[in-house]
Amino acid sequence: MELRTPAELKEMRPAGWFVAQTLATLRQEVAIGTNLLEIDARAHELIRAAGAESCYIDYHPSFGSSPFGKVICTSVNDAVLHGLPHDYRLRDGDLVSLDFAVSVNGWVADSAISFVVGDPRPADLALIETTQRALAAAIETAVVGNSIGDISAAIGGVCRGNGYRVNTQFGGHGVGRTMHGDPHVANDGLRGTGMKLAEGLVIAIEPWLLETTSQIRYDPDGWTLRSADGSRGAHSEHTVAITADGPLVLTAR
Ligand code: MG
């Protein structure tokens, strides 16, 4: 686990701003009829224009059948994480999750949003809103002296309190020169457990939920992760620095 100095946190700001700005732009532009490949192409164009570097394109963990090859994750409806952009045009009422991580000047920022294109189903809005509230509650607990377990418990508490079950297989992580570092930040856990939060720790906090199951399955591409029962998913993520003045959301939009 690495801790960042205030000067390093300052150096991390442009990555956070760029990720925030890109997600805000895509949120505005994506609509009924947008192809997922167009979202990837647009994100790639913005990356090139900014001189940023994608964290995804060459990413090849053990669970992926090949390097990711795209610059943004586009997960639609029952897909919730690691959605590999493919030839699909968004339809009225589709629930879209975009997860985006880049490096700017050698520092990474990572953030995700979910939204509905066209006419939303109330259940989808509730799901999205719950992931957002879980993220907000988690960020509030991201203060010096608390523990990783406090963040996990905050997320799990909001999610379970709203009748959802939580999958803890994938969660938050340290962010710095690379996209994934220690510590792991599980999306549920016990207060007061795990590592103490210290000044200068930078973590991605990323609650994600499925409507009626905690079970997941993978597409044959080895990437796109879906609910086991076809119910829909939502995802909210920010990169957060723990500072003497409290949590600093580097990817605030
Ligand atoms: Mg992410």
mmCIF file of C-alpha atoms and ligand atoms in Angstrom:
data_model
loop_
_atom_site.group_PDB
_atom_site.id
_atom_site.type_symbol
_atom_site.label_atom_id
_atom_site.label_comp_id
_atom_site.label_asym_id
_atom_site.label_seq_id
_atom_site.Cartn_x
_atom_site.Cartn_y
_atom_site.Cartn_z
ATOM 1 C CA MET A 1 0.000 0.000 0.000
ATOM 2 C CA GLU A 2 1.380 3.397 -0.962
ATOM 3 C CA LEU A 3 0.593 6.793 0.527
ATOM 4 C CA ARG A 4 0.707 9.998 -1.512
ATOM 5 C CA THR A 5 2.091 13.330 -0.407
ATOM 6 C CA PRO A 6 -0.048 16.454 -0.829
ATOM 7 C CA ALA A 7 2.177 17.362 -3.805
ATOM 8 C CA GLU A 8 1.486 13.973 -5.410
ATOM 9 C CA LEU A 9 -2.246 14.352 -4.814
ATOM 10 C CA LYS A 10 -2.016 17.645 -6.674
ATOM 11 C CA GLU A 11 -0.335 15.813 -9.548
ATOM 12 C CA MET A 12 -3.216 13.316 -9.567
ATOM 13 C CA ARG A 13 -5.869 16.003 -10.063
ATOM 14 C CA PRO A 14 -5.655 16.277 -13.896
ATOM 15 C CA ALA A 15 -6.343 12.541 -14.284
ATOM 16 C CA GLY A 16 -9.368 12.897 -12.018
ATOM 17 C CA TRP A 17 -10.653 15.928 -13.876
ATOM 18 C CA PHE A 18 -10.222 14.266 -17.251
ATOM 19 C CA VAL A 19 -12.063 11.114 -16.198
ATOM 20 C CA ALA A 20 -14.873 13.187 -14.657
ATOM 21 C CA GLN A 21 -15.172 15.399 -17.710
ATOM 22 C CA THR A 22 -15.175 12.463 -20.122
ATOM 23 C CA LEU A 23 -17.923 10.639 -18.238
ATOM 24 C CA ALA A 24 -19.981 13.847 -18.095
ATOM 25 C CA THR A 25 -19.535 14.341 -21.849
ATOM 26 C CA LEU A 26 -20.481 10.758 -22.655
ATOM 27 C CA ARG A 27 -23.456 10.928 -20.290
ATOM 28 C CA GLN A 28 -24.710 13.894 -22.301
ATOM 29 C CA GLU A 29 -24.038 12.428 -25.736
ATOM 30 C CA VAL A 30 -25.166 8.824 -25.268
ATOM 31 C CA ALA A 31 -28.792 8.336 -26.303
ATOM 32 C CA ILE A 32 -31.220 5.885 -27.857
ATOM 33 C CA GLY A 33 -29.533 4.600 -31.008
ATOM 34 C CA THR A 34 -25.941 5.144 -29.840
ATOM 35 C CA ASN A 35 -23.781 2.133 -30.636
ATOM 36 C CA LEU A 36 -21.502 0.887 -27.828
ATOM 37 C CA LEU A 37 -18.620 0.942 -30.314
ATOM 38 C CA GLU A 38 -19.316 4.655 -30.908
ATOM 39 C CA ILE A 39 -19.016 5.284 -27.157
ATOM 40 C CA ASP A 40 -15.624 3.576 -27.179
ATOM 41 C CA ALA A 41 -14.519 5.513 -30.280
ATOM 42 C CA ARG A 42 -15.586 8.816 -28.721
ATOM 43 C CA ALA A 43 -13.773 8.023 -25.464
ATOM 44 C CA HIS A 44 -10.690 7.105 -27.472
ATOM 45 C CA GLU A 45 -10.882 10.409 -29.365
ATOM 46 C CA LEU A 46 -11.079 12.343 -26.067
ATOM 47 C CA ILE A 47 -8.119 10.353 -24.680
ATOM 48 C CA ARG A 48 -6.003 11.177 -27.730
ATOM 49 C CA ALA A 49 -6.970 14.863 -27.648
ATOM 50 C CA ALA A 50 -5.971 15.106 -23.982
ATOM 51 C CA GLY A 51 -2.730 13.153 -24.366
ATOM 52 C CA ALA A 52 -4.004 10.702 -21.773
ATOM 53 C CA GLU A 53 -3.299 6.968 -21.709
ATOM 54 C CA SER A 54 -5.954 4.258 -21.451
ATOM 55 C CA CYS A 55 -5.616 1.837 -18.535
ATOM 56 C CA TYR A 56 -7.886 -0.659 -20.274
ATOM 57 C CA ILE A 57 -6.709 -1.189 -23.804
ATOM 58 C CA ASP A 58 -3.776 -3.515 -22.959
ATOM 59 C CA TYR A 59 -5.272 -4.773 -19.698
ATOM 60 C CA HIS A 60 -5.126 -8.566 -19.593
ATOM 61 C CA PRO A 61 -5.860 -10.115 -16.177
ATOM 62 C CA SER A 62 -6.214 -13.874 -15.727
ATOM 63 C CA PHE A 63 -10.002 -13.781 -16.183
ATOM 64 C CA GLY A 64 -9.908 -12.072 -19.598
ATOM 65 C CA SER A 65 -9.652 -14.278 -22.672
ATOM 66 C CA SER A 66 -7.459 -11.632 -24.380
ATOM 67 C CA PRO A 67 -6.349 -8.016 -23.740
ATOM 68 C CA PHE A 68 -9.408 -5.770 -23.305
ATOM 69 C CA GLY A 69 -8.696 -3.871 -26.523
ATOM 70 C CA LYS A 70 -11.125 -0.990 -25.800
ATOM 71 C CA VAL A 71 -10.809 2.148 -23.666
ATOM 72 C CA ILE A 72 -14.118 2.084 -21.766
ATOM 73 C CA CYS A 73 -16.374 -0.540 -20.204
ATOM 74 C CA THR A 74 -19.941 -0.376 -21.487
ATOM 75 C CA SER A 75 -22.262 -2.634 -19.496
ATOM 76 C CA VAL A 76 -25.935 -2.682 -20.502
ATOM 77 C CA ASN A 77 -28.971 -3.920 -18.522
ATOM 78 C CA ASP A 78 -28.076 -7.306 -16.958
ATOM 79 C CA ALA A 79 -24.374 -6.605 -17.614
ATOM 80 C CA VAL A 80 -22.835 -4.647 -14.750
ATOM 81 C CA LEU A 81 -19.025 -4.810 -14.832
ATOM 82 C CA HIS A 82 -16.260 -5.060 -17.443
ATOM 83 C CA GLY A 83 -18.695 -4.760 -20.357
ATOM 84 C CA LEU A 84 -16.670 -5.128 -23.548
ATOM 85 C CA PRO A 85 -17.982 -2.598 -26.098
ATOM 86 C CA HIS A 86 -19.549 -4.471 -29.011
ATOM 87 C CA ASP A 87 -21.850 -3.780 -31.939
ATOM 88 C CA TYR A 88 -25.079 -2.936 -30.090
ATOM 89 C CA ARG A 89 -27.336 0.094 -30.489
ATOM 90 C CA LEU A 90 -28.907 1.346 -27.273
ATOM 91 C CA ARG A 91 -32.687 1.059 -27.043
ATOM 92 C CA ASP A 92 -35.290 3.044 -25.154
ATOM 93 C CA GLY A 93 -35.041 2.209 -21.441
ATOM 94 C CA ASP A 94 -31.618 0.580 -21.549
ATOM 95 C CA LEU A 95 -29.598 0.902 -18.336
ATOM 96 C CA VAL A 96 -25.991 1.780 -19.199
ATOM 97 C CA SER A 97 -22.949 1.608 -16.932
ATOM 98 C CA LEU A 98 -19.752 3.277 -18.100
ATOM 99 C CA ASP A 99 -16.492 2.533 -16.271
ATOM 100 C CA PHE A 100 -13.478 4.565 -17.331
ATOM 101 C CA ALA A 101 -9.859 4.688 -16.148
ATOM 102 C CA VAL A 102 -6.941 6.563 -17.654
ATOM 103 C CA SER A 103 -3.505 7.725 -16.746
ATOM 104 C CA VAL A 104 -2.543 11.407 -17.140
ATOM 105 C CA ASN A 105 1.058 12.432 -16.472
ATOM 106 C CA GLY A 106 1.643 8.989 -14.981
ATOM 107 C CA TRP A 107 -1.240 9.058 -12.489
ATOM 108 C CA VAL A 108 -4.432 7.038 -12.747
ATOM 109 C CA ALA A 109 -8.053 7.975 -12.039
ATOM 110 C CA ASP A 110 -10.975 5.551 -12.216
ATOM 111 C CA SER A 111 -14.707 6.299 -12.126
ATOM 112 C CA ALA A 112 -18.022 4.786 -13.176
ATOM 113 C CA ILE A 113 -21.584 5.979 -13.713
ATOM 114 C CA SER A 114 -24.914 4.336 -14.506
ATOM 115 C CA PHE A 115 -27.867 5.957 -16.258
ATOM 116 C CA VAL A 116 -30.877 5.119 -18.403
ATOM 117 C CA VAL A 117 -31.312 6.200 -22.005
ATOM 118 C CA GLY A 118 -34.872 7.179 -22.902
ATOM 119 C CA ASP A 119 -37.759 6.300 -20.627
ATOM 120 C CA PRO A 120 -36.511 4.732 -17.361
ATOM 121 C CA ARG A 121 -38.133 1.925 -15.359
ATOM 122 C CA PRO A 122 -38.646 3.003 -11.718
ATOM 123 C CA ALA A 123 -36.800 -0.125 -10.518
ATOM 124 C CA ASP A 124 -33.749 0.895 -12.558
ATOM 125 C CA LEU A 125 -33.737 4.395 -11.101
ATOM 126 C CA ALA A 126 -33.965 2.931 -7.582
ATOM 127 C CA LEU A 127 -31.061 0.599 -8.314
ATOM 128 C CA ILE A 128 -28.891 3.426 -9.680
ATOM 129 C CA GLU A 129 -29.813 5.728 -6.832
ATOM 130 C CA THR A 130 -28.900 3.069 -4.267
ATOM 131 C CA THR A 131 -25.417 2.583 -5.727
ATOM 132 C CA GLN A 132 -24.969 6.370 -5.663
ATOM 133 C CA ARG A 133 -26.085 6.589 -2.026
ATOM 134 C CA ALA A 134 -23.829 3.656 -1.113
ATOM 135 C CA LEU A 135 -20.909 5.469 -2.732
ATOM 136 C CA ALA A 136 -21.739 8.724 -0.923
ATOM 137 C CA ALA A 137 -21.988 6.904 2.431
ATOM 138 C CA ALA A 138 -18.695 5.146 1.763
ATOM 139 C CA ILE A 139 -16.928 8.393 0.858
ATOM 140 C CA GLU A 140 -18.168 9.952 4.106
ATOM 141 C CA THR A 141 -16.419 7.209 6.076
ATOM 142 C CA ALA A 142 -13.158 7.575 4.120
ATOM 143 C CA VAL A 143 -11.403 9.576 6.829
ATOM 144 C CA VAL A 144 -8.109 9.202 8.676
ATOM 145 C CA GLY A 145 -8.428 6.788 11.601
ATOM 146 C CA ASN A 146 -11.329 4.790 10.189
ATOM 147 C CA SER A 147 -10.700 1.379 8.676
ATOM 148 C CA ILE A 148 -11.291 -0.221 5.293
ATOM 149 C CA GLY A 149 -14.036 -2.239 6.993
ATOM 150 C CA ASP A 150 -15.904 0.992 7.783
ATOM 151 C CA ILE A 151 -16.069 1.791 4.068
ATOM 152 C CA SER A 152 -17.177 -1.749 3.240
ATOM 153 C CA ALA A 153 -19.812 -1.700 5.985
ATOM 154 C CA ALA A 154 -21.158 1.658 4.759
ATOM 155 C CA ILE A 155 -21.632 0.262 1.244
ATOM 156 C CA GLY A 156 -23.119 -3.019 2.411
ATOM 157 C CA GLY A 157 -25.404 -1.243 4.869
ATOM 158 C CA VAL A 158 -26.992 1.009 2.242
ATOM 159 C CA CYS A 159 -27.345 -1.826 -0.275
ATOM 160 C CA ARG A 160 -28.762 -4.411 2.118
ATOM 161 C CA GLY A 161 -30.883 -1.745 3.818
ATOM 162 C CA ASN A 162 -32.643 -1.221 0.508
ATOM 163 C CA GLY A 163 -33.347 -4.910 0.015
ATOM 164 C CA TYR A 164 -30.483 -5.740 -2.316
ATOM 165 C CA ARG A 165 -27.934 -8.478 -1.851
ATOM 166 C CA VAL A 166 -24.278 -7.723 -2.436
ATOM 167 C CA ASN A 167 -21.632 -9.619 -4.377
ATOM 168 C CA THR A 168 -18.197 -9.059 -2.840
ATOM 169 C CA GLN A 169 -16.136 -10.762 -5.552
ATOM 170 C CA PHE A 170 -15.188 -7.445 -7.195
ATOM 171 C CA GLY A 171 -14.778 -4.166 -5.348
ATOM 172 C CA GLY A 172 -12.646 -1.102 -4.832
ATOM 173 C CA HIS A 173 -8.861 -0.916 -4.945
ATOM 174 C CA GLY A 174 -5.850 1.270 -4.436
ATOM 175 C CA VAL A 175 -5.169 3.726 -7.282
ATOM 176 C CA GLY A 176 -1.883 5.389 -8.111
ATOM 177 C CA ARG A 177 0.672 4.893 -10.854
ATOM 178 C CA THR A 178 -1.351 1.840 -11.895
ATOM 179 C CA MET A 179 -5.073 1.121 -11.917
ATOM 180 C CA HIS A 180 -5.184 -1.647 -9.316
ATOM 181 C CA GLY A 181 -3.203 -1.633 -6.091
ATOM 182 C CA ASP A 182 -3.679 -2.503 -2.444
ATOM 183 C CA PRO A 183 -5.870 -2.378 -0.493
ATOM 184 C CA HIS A 184 -8.915 -4.263 -1.756
ATOM 185 C CA VAL A 185 -12.079 -2.421 -0.712
ATOM 186 C CA ALA A 186 -14.860 -4.999 -0.467
ATOM 187 C CA ASN A 187 -18.436 -3.884 -1.063
ATOM 188 C CA ASP A 188 -19.567 -5.331 2.255
ATOM 189 C CA GLY A 189 -17.829 -5.998 5.542
ATOM 190 C CA LEU A 190 -17.570 -5.311 9.228
ATOM 191 C CA ARG A 191 -16.935 -1.936 10.785
ATOM 192 C CA GLY A 192 -13.586 -1.522 12.506
ATOM 193 C CA THR A 193 -11.910 -4.359 10.591
ATOM 194 C CA GLY A 194 -9.042 -4.274 8.140
ATOM 195 C CA MET A 195 -6.356 -1.722 7.537
ATOM 196 C CA LYS A 196 -6.560 1.721 9.119
ATOM 197 C CA LEU A 197 -7.073 4.579 6.676
ATOM 198 C CA ALA A 198 -4.049 6.849 6.601
ATOM 199 C CA GLU A 199 -3.511 10.292 5.131
ATOM 200 C CA GLY A 200 -2.458 10.009 1.494
ATOM 201 C CA LEU A 201 -4.213 6.722 0.742
ATOM 202 C CA VAL A 202 -5.965 6.868 -2.650
ATOM 203 C CA ILE A 203 -8.652 4.307 -3.402
ATOM 204 C CA ALA A 204 -11.346 3.656 -5.942
ATOM 205 C CA ILE A 205 -14.623 2.986 -4.150
ATOM 206 C CA GLU A 206 -17.106 1.223 -6.393
ATOM 207 C CA PRO A 207 -20.410 -0.196 -5.199
ATOM 208 C CA TRP A 208 -22.266 -2.189 -7.846
ATOM 209 C CA LEU A 209 -25.555 -3.971 -7.481
ATOM 210 C CA LEU A 210 -27.800 -6.424 -9.232
ATOM 211 C CA GLU A 211 -31.542 -6.095 -8.846
ATOM 212 C CA THR A 212 -32.510 -9.543 -7.550
ATOM 213 C CA THR A 213 -29.382 -11.687 -7.205
ATOM 214 C CA SER A 214 -25.812 -11.594 -5.980
ATOM 215 C CA GLN A 215 -24.787 -14.273 -8.469
ATOM 216 C CA ILE A 216 -22.888 -13.437 -11.643
ATOM 217 C CA ARG A 217 -21.978 -15.103 -14.902
ATOM 218 C CA TYR A 218 -19.534 -14.200 -17.687
ATOM 219 C CA ASP A 219 -20.029 -13.759 -21.395
ATOM 220 C CA PRO A 220 -17.953 -16.059 -23.633
ATOM 221 C CA ASP A 221 -15.610 -13.064 -24.210
ATOM 222 C CA GLY A 222 -14.392 -13.657 -20.631
ATOM 223 C CA TRP A 223 -15.019 -10.022 -19.759
ATOM 224 C CA THR A 224 -18.628 -8.891 -19.608
ATOM 225 C CA LEU A 225 -20.042 -9.802 -16.226
ATOM 226 C CA ARG A 226 -23.825 -10.258 -15.965
ATOM 227 C CA SER A 227 -26.391 -11.116 -13.340
ATOM 228 C CA ALA A 228 -27.085 -14.831 -13.166
ATOM 229 C CA ASP A 229 -30.855 -14.265 -13.334
ATOM 230 C CA GLY A 230 -31.058 -11.584 -16.042
ATOM 231 C CA SER A 231 -31.922 -8.809 -13.584
ATOM 232 C CA ARG A 232 -30.327 -5.431 -14.140
ATOM 233 C CA GLY A 233 -27.201 -3.954 -12.576
ATOM 234 C CA ALA A 234 -25.839 -0.514 -11.663
ATOM 235 C CA HIS A 235 -22.395 0.779 -10.714
ATOM 236 C CA SER A 236 -21.089 3.997 -9.097
ATOM 237 C CA GLU A 237 -17.397 4.672 -8.654
ATOM 238 C CA HIS A 238 -15.100 7.502 -7.625
ATOM 239 C CA THR A 239 -11.381 7.752 -6.966
ATOM 240 C CA VAL A 240 -11.008 9.202 -3.474
ATOM 241 C CA ALA A 241 -7.977 10.495 -1.572
ATOM 242 C CA ILE A 242 -7.934 10.371 2.220
ATOM 243 C CA THR A 243 -6.525 13.702 3.406
ATOM 244 C CA ALA A 244 -6.078 15.576 6.661
ATOM 245 C CA ASP A 245 -9.057 17.701 5.575
ATOM 246 C CA GLY A 246 -11.283 14.696 4.891
ATOM 247 C CA PRO A 247 -12.103 12.725 1.747
ATOM 248 C CA LEU A 248 -11.116 14.358 -1.534
ATOM 249 C CA VAL A 249 -13.074 13.042 -4.528
ATOM 250 C CA LEU A 250 -10.562 13.262 -7.368
ATOM 251 C CA THR A 251 -13.147 12.279 -9.995
ATOM 252 C CA ALA A 252 -15.934 14.624 -8.809
ATOM 253 C CA ARG A 253 -18.133 15.713 -11.739
HETATM 254 MG MG MG B 1 -13.490 1.629 -12.593
#
